[in-house]
Amino acid sequence: MLAELPGIERIRKRFVDMLAERQTQIASHGLAAWDATTVEEIKGNLASAQAILHQIAGSAGSLGFEELGRMARNCETQIVEHLAGPTANRAECPIEIISELDGFVAKCRQEIDAHA
Amino acid sequence: MRILAVDDDPIILELLGQFVEIIGAHELTTAPSALHAVDMLGDPNLGPVDCFMLDIQMPGMDGIELAQHIRNSSRHADTPILMLTAMSDKRYIDGAFAAGATDYVTKPFEIAELKSRIGLVEGMVKERQQRTKKIFAAKTVADQATHMELFEPVPIYDVDNVIDYTAMENYVAQLSRSALFGSTAFAFAIREVDAFHATMTSFEFYSLVSDVAEILSDTLVDHQVLMSYAGNGTFVCVTESGWRPNMGGLMDAVNFELSQTELFDNYGERVYPRVSAGEAVRLIWKSGNSVMDALAQAHASAESASVAHTRSLNDFWQNDQQA
C-alpha cells in the first residue's frame, strides 16, 4: 500500500536527510543531559531530545522504518516517564536513558549509511 | 472537502498530502505550527475549512490550545477536528476531547485507518451542512420557526467539558483500547422533556438544554467528567478519574442548583426543569462494543428513572383521589 503513494520515495529521502541532522541533535542533547549538573539542564536537554524523538516516532513507521520508529518511541517513553516520575528532580541523568539513546543513534547511523 | 492540517513535522505534512491525495477528492492546506494556523484562520481570504487535523505536541501553542481556539470561533464551532496522536500522546487525549476534538488518528498513519476516519468526517460534514440552518435557528432568537427534533443530539456550545455526541462516541471507543479500570459511565435525563419540547420553540428548548448542561457541568467540575447531550433531554457522562459517582446525591445537587436558577421561557414564565439520574456503570473489564453498550445502559437507565419518577407522581395523585 505504501509503495502506491506516488511521492513516497521523495519523502523517504527527505526523512533520511533530516535524520542525519536529527540524530546529531539527539546525541548532543543526550550528552549535555549526561554532563549536566543541575536539574533544569538535565530536564531541558531530555525534553528537547524527546521532542525530536516524538517526531521520528510519528513518521518513521509510515515510511517503512518500523524498527527505527519503535526504538524512537521506546526512548521517548523512557524520557517521558522519567520526567513525570519521582526521580525527575535529582541532578543526575539515568544511565538507562543514555544507553537507550546510544542504541538509537547507532541505528540512525545504520539507516543513513544504508540509504547513502 | 477542504482539510487544514497543522503539524510541526514537515514529513508528516508531506505524508498527509500523499495520503489525502489517494484517499479521495480532498484539498489539503497545511500549517507548520499552531500559531501559523491561527494567523491563517484570521485571514478572510482563507476560504472555508471543512475539517482540521491537528498534531498535539507542538512548540509554542500545542494542538489542544489550537482546538480550543478553533472552537471559540463561531465559524468553526462544529467543524470536525481530528487529532494526530502518537502513542505518547495518549495522556493528552482527554484534554483534546474536552477542548473540542471530534476524533483522533494514530501516528504512524495507516492508510486504511486514515481513510476510514476521513470517511466518517466527510459523512459528518455532509450531515452538518444539511442541519446548519437548524442549528443556527436554535442559536438565533430572531428565527424560531425551524423545528428541533426531540431526539436530536444537538451540539451544546460554550459549556465546559460538554462535547459533541459523535465526539463522545469516539472518545468512548478510544477508552476501549486503553485502561478502563477507573472509568464509569452515567447519565441524567430531564424529567418530562417531551412536554417541554411540545410547548417550547426550538430556541427555548435549546436554551433549556444548554442551561441544564451548564448546571451539570458546574456540579461535576471537580471530577474530570466529559459529557454530551444525547437527545431526548438526556446527558451521558464518562469519568476516567476513578471517581465512583453517588447518583442519588448528584441528582439532588443538580436539582438543588436548578431550583436556585431562575429559568424563563420567551413569555417571561418561569420554567422548572428537574433531572433524574440513572445508574453508574463501571467500564472495567469491558472492551469493544460492550463499552458502547455500557454507555447505552447508562443512557437508558436515566431515561427509565425519569419515566418512573413521572409515573410515581401520577400514581400518587390517582391514589390520592381514590382515597
CSV table of C-alpha atoms in Angstrom, one decimal:
chain,number,residue,atom,x,y,z
A,1,MET,CA,0.0,0.0,0.0
A,2,LEU,CA,2.9,2.3,0.9
A,3,ALA,CA,4.5,1.7,-2.4
A,4,GLU,CA,1.4,3.0,-4.1
A,5,LEU,CA,2.0,6.5,-2.9
A,6,PRO,CA,3.4,8.4,-5.8
A,7,GLY,CA,5.8,10.6,-3.8
A,8,ILE,CA,6.8,8.2,-1.2
A,9,GLU,CA,10.4,7.8,-2.3
A,10,ARG,CA,10.9,11.6,-2.3
A,11,ILE,CA,9.5,11.7,1.3
A,12,ARG,CA,11.7,8.8,2.4
A,13,LYS,CA,14.8,10.6,1.1
A,14,ARG,CA,13.8,13.8,2.9
A,15,PHE,CA,13.3,11.8,6.1
A,16,VAL,CA,16.8,10.2,5.8
A,17,ASP,CA,18.3,13.6,5.1
A,18,MET,CA,16.6,15.1,8.1
A,19,LEU,CA,17.5,12.0,10.2
A,20,ALA,CA,21.2,12.9,9.9
A,21,GLU,CA,20.6,16.3,11.5
A,22,ARG,CA,18.1,14.9,14.0
A,23,GLN,CA,20.4,12.2,15.3
A,24,THR,CA,23.1,14.7,15.8
A,25,GLN,CA,20.7,16.9,17.8
A,26,ILE,CA,19.5,13.9,19.9
A,27,ALA,CA,23.1,12.9,20.6
A,28,SER,CA,24.2,16.3,21.7
A,29,HIS,CA,21.1,16.8,23.9
A,30,GLY,CA,21.8,13.3,25.4
A,31,LEU,CA,25.4,14.2,26.1
A,32,ALA,CA,24.5,17.6,27.5
A,33,ALA,CA,22.0,15.9,29.9
A,34,TRP,CA,24.6,13.3,30.9
A,35,ASP,CA,27.2,16.0,31.7
A,36,ALA,CA,24.8,18.5,33.3
A,37,THR,CA,25.0,19.3,37.0
A,38,THR,CA,21.6,20.9,37.5
A,39,VAL,CA,18.1,19.5,37.4
A,40,GLU,CA,17.0,22.2,35.0
A,41,GLU,CA,19.7,21.5,32.5
A,42,ILE,CA,19.0,17.7,32.6
A,43,LYS,CA,15.3,18.2,32.2
A,44,GLY,CA,15.7,20.8,29.4
A,45,ASN,CA,18.0,18.6,27.4
A,46,LEU,CA,15.9,15.5,27.8
A,47,ALA,CA,12.8,17.4,26.8
A,48,SER,CA,14.5,18.7,23.7
A,49,ALA,CA,15.6,15.1,22.8
A,50,GLN,CA,12.1,13.8,23.5
A,51,ALA,CA,10.5,16.4,21.1
A,52,ILE,CA,12.8,15.2,18.2
A,53,LEU,CA,12.2,11.5,19.1
A,54,HIS,CA,8.5,12.2,19.1
A,55,GLN,CA,8.6,13.4,15.5
A,56,ILE,CA,10.7,10.4,14.4
A,57,ALA,CA,8.3,8.0,16.2
A,58,GLY,CA,5.3,9.6,14.5
A,59,SER,CA,6.5,9.3,10.9
A,60,ALA,CA,9.2,6.5,10.6
A,61,GLY,CA,6.7,3.7,10.7
A,62,SER,CA,4.6,5.2,7.8
A,63,LEU,CA,7.7,5.4,5.7
A,64,GLY,CA,8.9,1.8,6.1
A,65,PHE,CA,11.3,2.4,9.0
A,66,GLU,CA,9.3,0.4,11.6
A,67,GLU,CA,12.3,-0.6,13.8
A,68,LEU,CA,13.6,2.9,13.9
A,69,GLY,CA,10.2,4.2,14.8
A,70,ARG,CA,9.8,1.6,17.5
A,71,MET,CA,13.2,2.5,19.0
A,72,ALA,CA,12.4,6.2,18.9
A,73,ARG,CA,9.1,5.5,20.7
A,74,ASN,CA,10.9,3.5,23.4
A,75,CYS,CA,13.4,6.3,24.0
A,76,GLU,CA,10.7,8.8,24.1
A,77,THR,CA,8.6,6.8,26.6
A,78,GLN,CA,11.6,6.4,28.9
A,79,ILE,CA,12.2,10.1,28.9
A,80,VAL,CA,8.5,11.0,29.4
A,81,GLU,CA,8.3,8.5,32.3
A,82,HIS,CA,11.5,9.8,33.9
A,83,LEU,CA,10.3,13.5,33.6
A,84,ALA,CA,7.0,12.6,35.1
A,85,GLY,CA,8.4,10.3,37.8
A,86,PRO,CA,9.8,10.6,41.3
A,87,THR,CA,13.4,10.9,40.3
A,88,ALA,CA,13.0,13.8,37.8
A,89,ASN,CA,14.2,16.3,40.4
A,90,ARG,CA,17.5,14.6,41.0
A,91,ALA,CA,20.5,16.2,39.5
A,92,GLU,CA,21.5,13.1,37.6
A,93,CYS,CA,20.5,11.7,34.3
A,94,PRO,CA,19.6,7.9,34.4
A,95,ILE,CA,22.2,5.8,32.6
A,96,GLU,CA,19.3,3.7,31.1
A,97,ILE,CA,18.1,6.6,29.1
A,98,ILE,CA,21.6,7.4,27.8
A,99,SER,CA,22.1,3.8,26.9
A,100,GLU,CA,18.8,3.7,25.0
A,101,LEU,CA,19.7,6.9,23.2
A,102,ASP,CA,23.1,5.5,22.3
A,103,GLY,CA,21.4,2.5,20.7
A,104,PHE,CA,19.0,4.7,18.8
A,105,VAL,CA,21.7,7.0,17.5
A,106,ALA,CA,23.7,3.9,16.3
A,107,LYS,CA,20.5,2.7,14.5
A,108,CYS,CA,20.1,6.1,12.9
A,109,ARG,CA,23.6,5.9,11.5
A,110,GLN,CA,23.0,2.4,10.1
A,111,GLU,CA,19.9,3.7,8.2
A,112,ILE,CA,21.7,6.8,7.0
A,113,ASP,CA,24.6,4.7,5.7
A,114,ALA,CA,22.2,2.2,4.1
A,115,HIS,CA,20.5,5.0,2.2
A,116,ALA,CA,23.6,7.0,1.3
B,1,MET,CA,-13.7,18.5,1.4
B,2,ARG,CA,-11.0,21.1,2.4
B,3,ILE,CA,-8.7,20.0,5.2
B,4,LEU,CA,-6.3,22.2,7.2
B,5,ALA,CA,-3.5,20.0,8.7
B,6,VAL,CA,-1.3,21.5,11.4
B,7,ASP,CA,2.0,19.7,12.4
B,8,ASP,CA,5.5,21.0,13.2
B,9,ASP,CA,7.0,18.0,11.4
B,10,PRO,CA,7.3,18.7,7.6
B,11,ILE,CA,7.5,14.9,7.0
B,12,ILE,CA,4.0,14.4,8.5
B,13,LEU,CA,2.6,17.2,6.4
B,14,GLU,CA,4.1,15.7,3.2
B,15,LEU,CA,2.8,12.2,4.1
B,16,LEU,CA,-0.7,13.6,4.8
B,17,GLY,CA,-0.5,15.3,1.4
B,18,GLN,CA,0.2,11.9,-0.2
B,19,PHE,CA,-2.4,10.0,1.8
B,20,VAL,CA,-5.2,12.6,1.2
B,21,GLU,CA,-4.4,12.6,-2.5
B,22,ILE,CA,-5.0,8.9,-2.9
B,23,ILE,CA,-8.0,8.7,-0.4
B,24,GLY,CA,-10.3,10.9,-2.4
B,25,ALA,CA,-11.1,14.2,-3.9
B,26,HIS,CA,-10.0,16.4,-1.0
B,27,GLU,CA,-7.9,19.5,-0.8
B,28,LEU,CA,-5.2,19.7,1.8
B,29,THR,CA,-3.9,23.0,3.2
B,30,THR,CA,-1.0,22.8,5.7
B,31,ALA,CA,0.4,24.9,8.5
B,32,PRO,CA,3.8,24.2,10.2
B,33,SER,CA,2.7,25.5,13.6
B,34,ALA,CA,-0.4,26.3,15.7
B,35,LEU,CA,0.5,30.0,15.7
B,36,HIS,CA,0.8,29.9,11.9
B,37,ALA,CA,-2.7,28.2,11.7
B,38,VAL,CA,-4.1,30.9,14.0
B,39,ASP,CA,-2.8,33.6,11.6
B,40,MET,CA,-4.3,31.7,8.6
B,41,LEU,CA,-7.7,31.4,10.3
B,42,GLY,CA,-7.7,35.1,10.9
B,43,ASP,CA,-7.2,35.7,7.2
B,44,PRO,CA,-10.5,36.4,5.5
B,45,ASN,CA,-9.1,35.1,2.2
B,46,LEU,CA,-8.5,31.6,3.6
B,47,GLY,CA,-11.9,30.3,2.4
B,48,PRO,CA,-13.9,27.5,4.1
B,49,VAL,CA,-12.3,24.7,6.1
B,50,ASP,CA,-14.4,21.5,6.4
B,51,CYS,CA,-12.0,19.6,8.7
B,52,PHE,CA,-9.0,20.2,10.8
B,53,MET,CA,-6.2,17.7,11.5
B,54,LEU,CA,-4.0,18.8,14.5
B,55,ASP,CA,-0.9,17.4,15.9
B,56,ILE,CA,-0.9,17.5,19.7
B,57,GLN,CA,2.7,18.2,20.7
B,58,MET,CA,3.9,21.3,19.0
B,59,PRO,CA,6.2,24.1,20.4
B,60,GLY,CA,4.7,27.4,21.2
B,61,MET,CA,1.0,26.6,21.1
B,62,ASP,CA,0.0,23.0,21.2
B,63,GLY,CA,-2.8,21.2,19.3
B,64,ILE,CA,-5.2,21.3,22.3
B,65,GLU,CA,-4.9,25.0,22.7
B,66,LEU,CA,-5.4,25.3,19.0
B,67,ALA,CA,-8.5,23.2,19.1
B,68,GLN,CA,-9.9,25.5,21.8
B,69,HIS,CA,-9.1,28.5,19.7
B,70,ILE,CA,-10.9,26.9,16.7
B,71,ARG,CA,-13.9,26.0,18.8
B,72,ASN,CA,-14.1,29.6,20.1
B,73,SER,CA,-14.7,30.9,16.7
B,74,SER,CA,-18.3,30.9,15.6
B,75,ARG,CA,-17.2,29.9,12.0
B,76,HIS,CA,-15.7,26.6,13.2
B,77,ALA,CA,-17.8,25.9,16.3
B,78,ASP,CA,-18.7,22.4,14.9
B,79,THR,CA,-16.2,21.8,12.2
B,80,PRO,CA,-14.7,18.3,12.8
B,81,ILE,CA,-11.3,18.2,14.4
B,82,LEU,CA,-9.1,15.1,14.1
B,83,MET,CA,-6.2,15.0,16.4
B,84,LEU,CA,-3.0,13.4,15.1
B,85,THR,CA,-1.7,11.4,18.0
B,86,ALA,CA,1.4,9.4,18.7
B,87,MET,CA,1.5,6.7,21.3
B,88,SER,CA,3.0,9.0,23.8
B,89,ASP,CA,0.1,11.5,23.3
B,90,LYS,CA,-2.5,9.1,24.9
B,91,ARG,CA,-2.1,11.1,28.1
B,92,TYR,CA,-3.4,14.2,26.3
B,93,ILE,CA,-6.5,12.6,24.7
B,94,ASP,CA,-8.9,13.5,27.4
B,95,GLY,CA,-7.8,17.1,27.2
B,96,ALA,CA,-8.1,17.1,23.4
B,97,PHE,CA,-11.7,15.8,23.5
B,98,ALA,CA,-12.6,18.4,26.3
B,99,ALA,CA,-11.1,21.1,24.1
B,100,GLY,CA,-13.4,20.1,21.2
B,101,ALA,CA,-11.7,17.3,19.2
B,102,THR,CA,-14.1,15.1,17.3
B,103,ASP,CA,-11.8,12.1,16.9
B,104,TYR,CA,-8.2,11.1,16.6
B,105,VAL,CA,-5.9,9.3,14.1
B,106,THR,CA,-2.9,7.4,15.4
B,107,LYS,CA,0.7,8.1,14.2
B,108,PRO,CA,2.4,6.4,12.4
B,109,PHE,CA,-0.5,6.5,9.9
B,110,GLU,CA,-2.0,3.5,8.3
B,111,ILE,CA,-3.9,4.3,5.1
B,112,ALA,CA,-6.9,2.2,6.0
B,113,GLU,CA,-7.4,3.9,9.3
B,114,LEU,CA,-6.9,7.4,7.9
B,115,LYS,CA,-9.3,6.6,5.1
B,116,SER,CA,-11.9,5.3,7.5
B,117,ARG,CA,-11.6,8.4,9.8
B,118,ILE,CA,-11.7,10.9,6.9
B,119,GLY,CA,-14.7,9.0,5.5
B,120,LEU,CA,-16.5,9.4,8.8
B,121,VAL,CA,-15.7,13.1,8.9
B,122,GLU,CA,-16.9,13.5,5.4
B,123,GLY,CA,-20.2,12.0,6.4
B,124,MET,CA,-20.4,14.3,9.3
B,125,VAL,CA,-19.6,17.4,7.2
B,126,LYS,CA,-22.4,16.5,4.8
B,127,GLU,CA,-24.9,15.8,7.6
B,128,ARG,CA,-23.9,19.1,9.3
B,129,GLN,CA,-24.3,21.1,6.1
B,130,GLN,CA,-27.9,19.9,6.0
B,131,ARG,CA,-28.7,20.8,9.5
B,132,THR,CA,-26.6,24.0,9.7
B,133,LYS,CA,-29.7,26.2,9.3
B,134,LYS,CA,-31.4,24.3,12.1
B,135,ILE,CA,-28.5,24.8,14.5
B,136,PHE,CA,-28.3,28.5,13.7
B,137,ALA,CA,-32.0,28.7,14.2
B,138,ALA,CA,-31.6,27.3,17.7
B,139,LYS,CA,-28.9,29.9,18.4
B,140,THR,CA,-30.7,32.9,17.0
B,141,VAL,CA,-33.7,34.4,18.7
B,142,ALA,CA,-34.9,36.0,15.6
B,143,ASP,CA,-35.7,32.8,13.7
B,144,GLN,CA,-37.6,30.4,15.9
B,145,ALA,CA,-39.6,28.7,13.2
B,146,THR,CA,-37.2,25.9,12.4
B,147,HIS,CA,-38.0,22.7,14.3
B,148,MET,CA,-35.5,20.9,16.5
B,149,GLU,CA,-36.3,17.3,16.9
B,150,LEU,CA,-36.7,15.9,20.5
B,151,PHE,CA,-34.3,13.0,19.9
B,152,GLU,CA,-31.7,15.1,18.0
B,153,PRO,CA,-28.3,15.1,19.8
B,154,VAL,CA,-27.7,18.8,19.0
B,155,PRO,CA,-24.2,20.1,19.9
B,156,ILE,CA,-24.1,22.3,23.0
B,157,TYR,CA,-21.7,25.2,22.7
B,158,ASP,CA,-19.6,27.1,25.2
B,159,VAL,CA,-20.2,24.8,28.2
B,160,ASP,CA,-17.0,23.4,29.8
B,161,ASN,CA,-16.4,19.7,29.3
B,162,VAL,CA,-19.5,19.2,27.1
B,163,ILE,CA,-18.6,17.6,23.8
B,164,ASP,CA,-20.5,16.7,20.7
B,165,TYR,CA,-22.2,13.3,20.8
B,166,THR,CA,-20.2,12.0,17.9
B,167,ALA,CA,-17.0,13.0,19.7
B,168,MET,CA,-18.3,11.2,22.8
B,169,GLU,CA,-18.8,8.0,20.9
B,170,ASN,CA,-15.2,8.3,19.5
B,171,TYR,CA,-13.9,9.1,23.0
B,172,VAL,CA,-15.6,6.0,24.4
B,173,ALA,CA,-14.2,4.0,21.5
B,174,GLN,CA,-10.7,5.1,22.4
B,175,LEU,CA,-11.4,4.2,26.1
B,176,SER,CA,-12.0,0.6,24.9
B,177,ARG,CA,-8.4,0.5,23.7
B,178,SER,CA,-6.9,1.7,27.0
B,179,ALA,CA,-7.2,1.1,30.6
B,180,LEU,CA,-10.8,1.2,31.7
B,181,PHE,CA,-10.2,0.4,35.4
B,182,GLY,CA,-11.2,3.8,36.7
B,183,SER,CA,-13.8,4.7,34.1
B,184,THR,CA,-17.5,5.0,34.8
B,185,ALA,CA,-20.5,6.0,32.6
B,186,PHE,CA,-23.6,7.6,33.9
B,187,ALA,CA,-26.4,9.8,32.7
B,188,PHE,CA,-29.1,12.3,33.6
B,189,ALA,CA,-32.4,12.9,31.9
B,190,ILE,CA,-34.6,16.0,32.1
B,191,ARG,CA,-37.9,14.9,33.5
B,192,GLU,CA,-41.0,15.3,31.2
B,193,VAL,CA,-38.7,16.6,28.5
B,194,ASP,CA,-41.4,15.8,25.9
B,195,ALA,CA,-43.8,18.2,27.5
B,196,PHE,CA,-41.1,21.0,27.4
B,197,HIS,CA,-40.4,20.1,23.8
B,198,ALA,CA,-44.0,20.1,22.8
B,199,THR,CA,-44.7,23.6,24.3
B,200,MET,CA,-41.5,25.4,23.6
B,201,THR,CA,-40.0,26.9,20.4
B,202,SER,CA,-36.7,25.4,19.2
B,203,PHE,CA,-34.8,28.3,20.6
B,204,GLU,CA,-36.4,27.9,24.0
B,205,PHE,CA,-35.9,24.2,24.1
B,206,TYR,CA,-32.2,24.6,23.0
B,207,SER,CA,-31.7,27.2,25.7
B,208,LEU,CA,-33.3,24.9,28.3
B,209,VAL,CA,-31.0,22.1,27.4
B,210,SER,CA,-28.0,24.4,27.4
B,211,ASP,CA,-28.9,25.7,30.8
B,212,VAL,CA,-29.2,22.2,32.3
B,213,ALA,CA,-25.9,21.3,30.6
B,214,GLU,CA,-24.2,24.3,32.3
B,215,ILE,CA,-25.6,23.3,35.7
B,216,LEU,CA,-24.5,19.7,35.2
B,217,SER,CA,-21.0,20.9,34.1
B,218,ASP,CA,-20.7,23.1,37.2
B,219,THR,CA,-21.9,20.3,39.5
B,220,LEU,CA,-19.3,17.8,38.0
B,221,VAL,CA,-16.5,20.3,37.7
B,222,ASP,CA,-14.2,18.7,40.3
B,223,HIS,CA,-14.4,15.1,38.8
B,224,GLN,CA,-12.8,15.1,35.4
B,225,VAL,CA,-16.0,14.3,33.6
B,226,LEU,CA,-16.7,14.6,29.9
B,227,MET,CA,-20.4,14.8,29.0
B,228,SER,CA,-22.6,15.1,25.9
B,229,TYR,CA,-26.2,15.8,25.0
B,230,ALA,CA,-27.6,12.6,23.5
B,231,GLY,CA,-31.0,13.9,22.6
B,232,ASN,CA,-34.4,13.4,24.3
B,233,GLY,CA,-33.3,15.5,27.3
B,234,THR,CA,-30.5,13.0,28.2
B,235,PHE,CA,-26.9,13.8,29.0
B,236,VAL,CA,-24.4,11.0,29.0
B,237,CYS,CA,-21.2,11.4,31.1
B,238,VAL,CA,-17.9,9.5,31.4
B,239,THR,CA,-15.3,9.9,34.0
B,240,GLU,CA,-11.8,8.2,33.8
B,241,SER,CA,-10.6,9.6,37.1
B,242,GLY,CA,-11.5,6.6,39.3
B,243,TRP,CA,-14.3,8.5,41.0
B,244,ARG,CA,-17.4,6.5,41.8
B,245,PRO,CA,-20.3,8.8,41.5
B,246,ASN,CA,-23.1,8.7,44.1
B,247,MET,CA,-26.0,9.2,41.6
B,248,GLY,CA,-28.7,10.0,44.2
B,249,GLY,CA,-26.5,12.7,45.8
B,250,LEU,CA,-25.6,14.1,42.4
B,251,MET,CA,-29.2,14.2,41.3
B,252,ASP,CA,-30.1,16.1,44.4
B,253,ALA,CA,-27.2,18.5,43.9
B,254,VAL,CA,-28.2,19.2,40.3
B,255,ASN,CA,-31.8,19.7,41.1
B,256,PHE,CA,-30.9,22.0,44.0
B,257,GLU,CA,-28.9,24.1,41.6
B,258,LEU,CA,-31.8,24.1,39.1
B,259,SER,CA,-34.1,25.2,41.8
B,260,GLN,CA,-31.8,28.1,42.6
B,261,THR,CA,-31.5,29.2,39.0
B,262,GLU,CA,-34.3,31.3,37.5
B,263,LEU,CA,-35.1,30.0,34.0
B,264,PHE,CA,-37.7,31.6,31.9
B,265,ASP,CA,-39.4,30.9,28.6
B,266,ASN,CA,-39.9,33.6,25.9
B,267,TYR,CA,-43.1,34.8,27.5
B,268,GLY,CA,-41.3,35.5,30.8
B,269,GLU,CA,-42.9,32.5,32.5
B,270,ARG,CA,-40.6,30.6,34.8
B,271,VAL,CA,-39.8,27.0,33.9
B,272,TYR,CA,-38.9,24.4,36.4
B,273,PRO,CA,-36.8,21.6,34.8
B,274,ARG,CA,-35.6,18.8,37.1
B,275,VAL,CA,-33.4,15.8,36.2
B,276,SER,CA,-33.5,12.1,37.1
B,277,ALA,CA,-30.2,10.2,37.4
B,278,GLY,CA,-29.6,6.7,36.0
B,279,GLU,CA,-27.2,4.1,37.4
B,280,ALA,CA,-23.4,4.5,37.3
B,281,VAL,CA,-22.0,1.8,35.0
B,282,ARG,CA,-18.3,0.8,35.6
B,283,LEU,CA,-16.4,0.2,32.4
B,284,ILE,CA,-13.8,-2.1,34.0
B,285,TRP,CA,-13.2,-5.4,32.0
B,286,LYS,CA,-15.3,-4.2,29.1
B,287,SER,CA,-14.0,-3.9,25.7
B,288,GLY,CA,-15.1,-3.1,22.1
B,289,ASN,CA,-18.8,-3.0,21.7
B,290,SER,CA,-19.5,-3.8,25.3
B,291,VAL,CA,-18.1,-0.3,26.3
B,292,MET,CA,-20.6,1.3,23.9
B,293,ASP,CA,-23.3,-1.0,25.4
B,294,ALA,CA,-22.4,0.3,28.9
B,295,LEU,CA,-22.8,3.9,27.7
B,296,ALA,CA,-26.2,2.9,26.2
B,297,GLN,CA,-27.1,1.2,29.5
B,298,ALA,CA,-26.3,4.4,31.5
B,299,HIS,CA,-28.3,6.4,29.0
B,300,ALA,CA,-31.3,4.1,29.1
B,301,SER,CA,-31.3,3.9,32.9
B,302,ALA,CA,-31.5,7.7,33.2
B,303,GLU,CA,-34.5,7.8,30.9
B,304,SER,CA,-36.1,4.9,32.8
B,305,ALA,CA,-35.6,6.8,36.0
B,306,SER,CA,-37.2,9.9,34.6
B,307,VAL,CA,-40.2,7.9,33.3
B,308,ALA,CA,-40.5,6.1,36.7
B,309,HIS,CA,-40.4,9.4,38.5
B,310,THR,CA,-43.2,10.9,36.4
B,311,ARG,CA,-45.3,7.7,36.8
B,312,SER,CA,-44.8,7.7,40.5
B,313,LEU,CA,-46.2,11.2,40.7
B,314,ASN,CA,-49.2,10.3,38.6
B,315,ASP,CA,-49.8,7.2,40.7
B,316,PHE,CA,-49.6,9.4,43.8
B,317,TRP,CA,-52.3,11.8,42.6
B,318,GLN,CA,-54.5,9.0,41.3
B,319,ASN,CA,-54.3,7.1,44.6
B,320,ASP,CA,-54.9,10.4,46.5
B,321,GLN,CA,-58.1,10.9,44.5
B,322,GLN,CA,-59.3,7.4,45.1
B,323,ALA,CA,-58.7,7.7,48.9
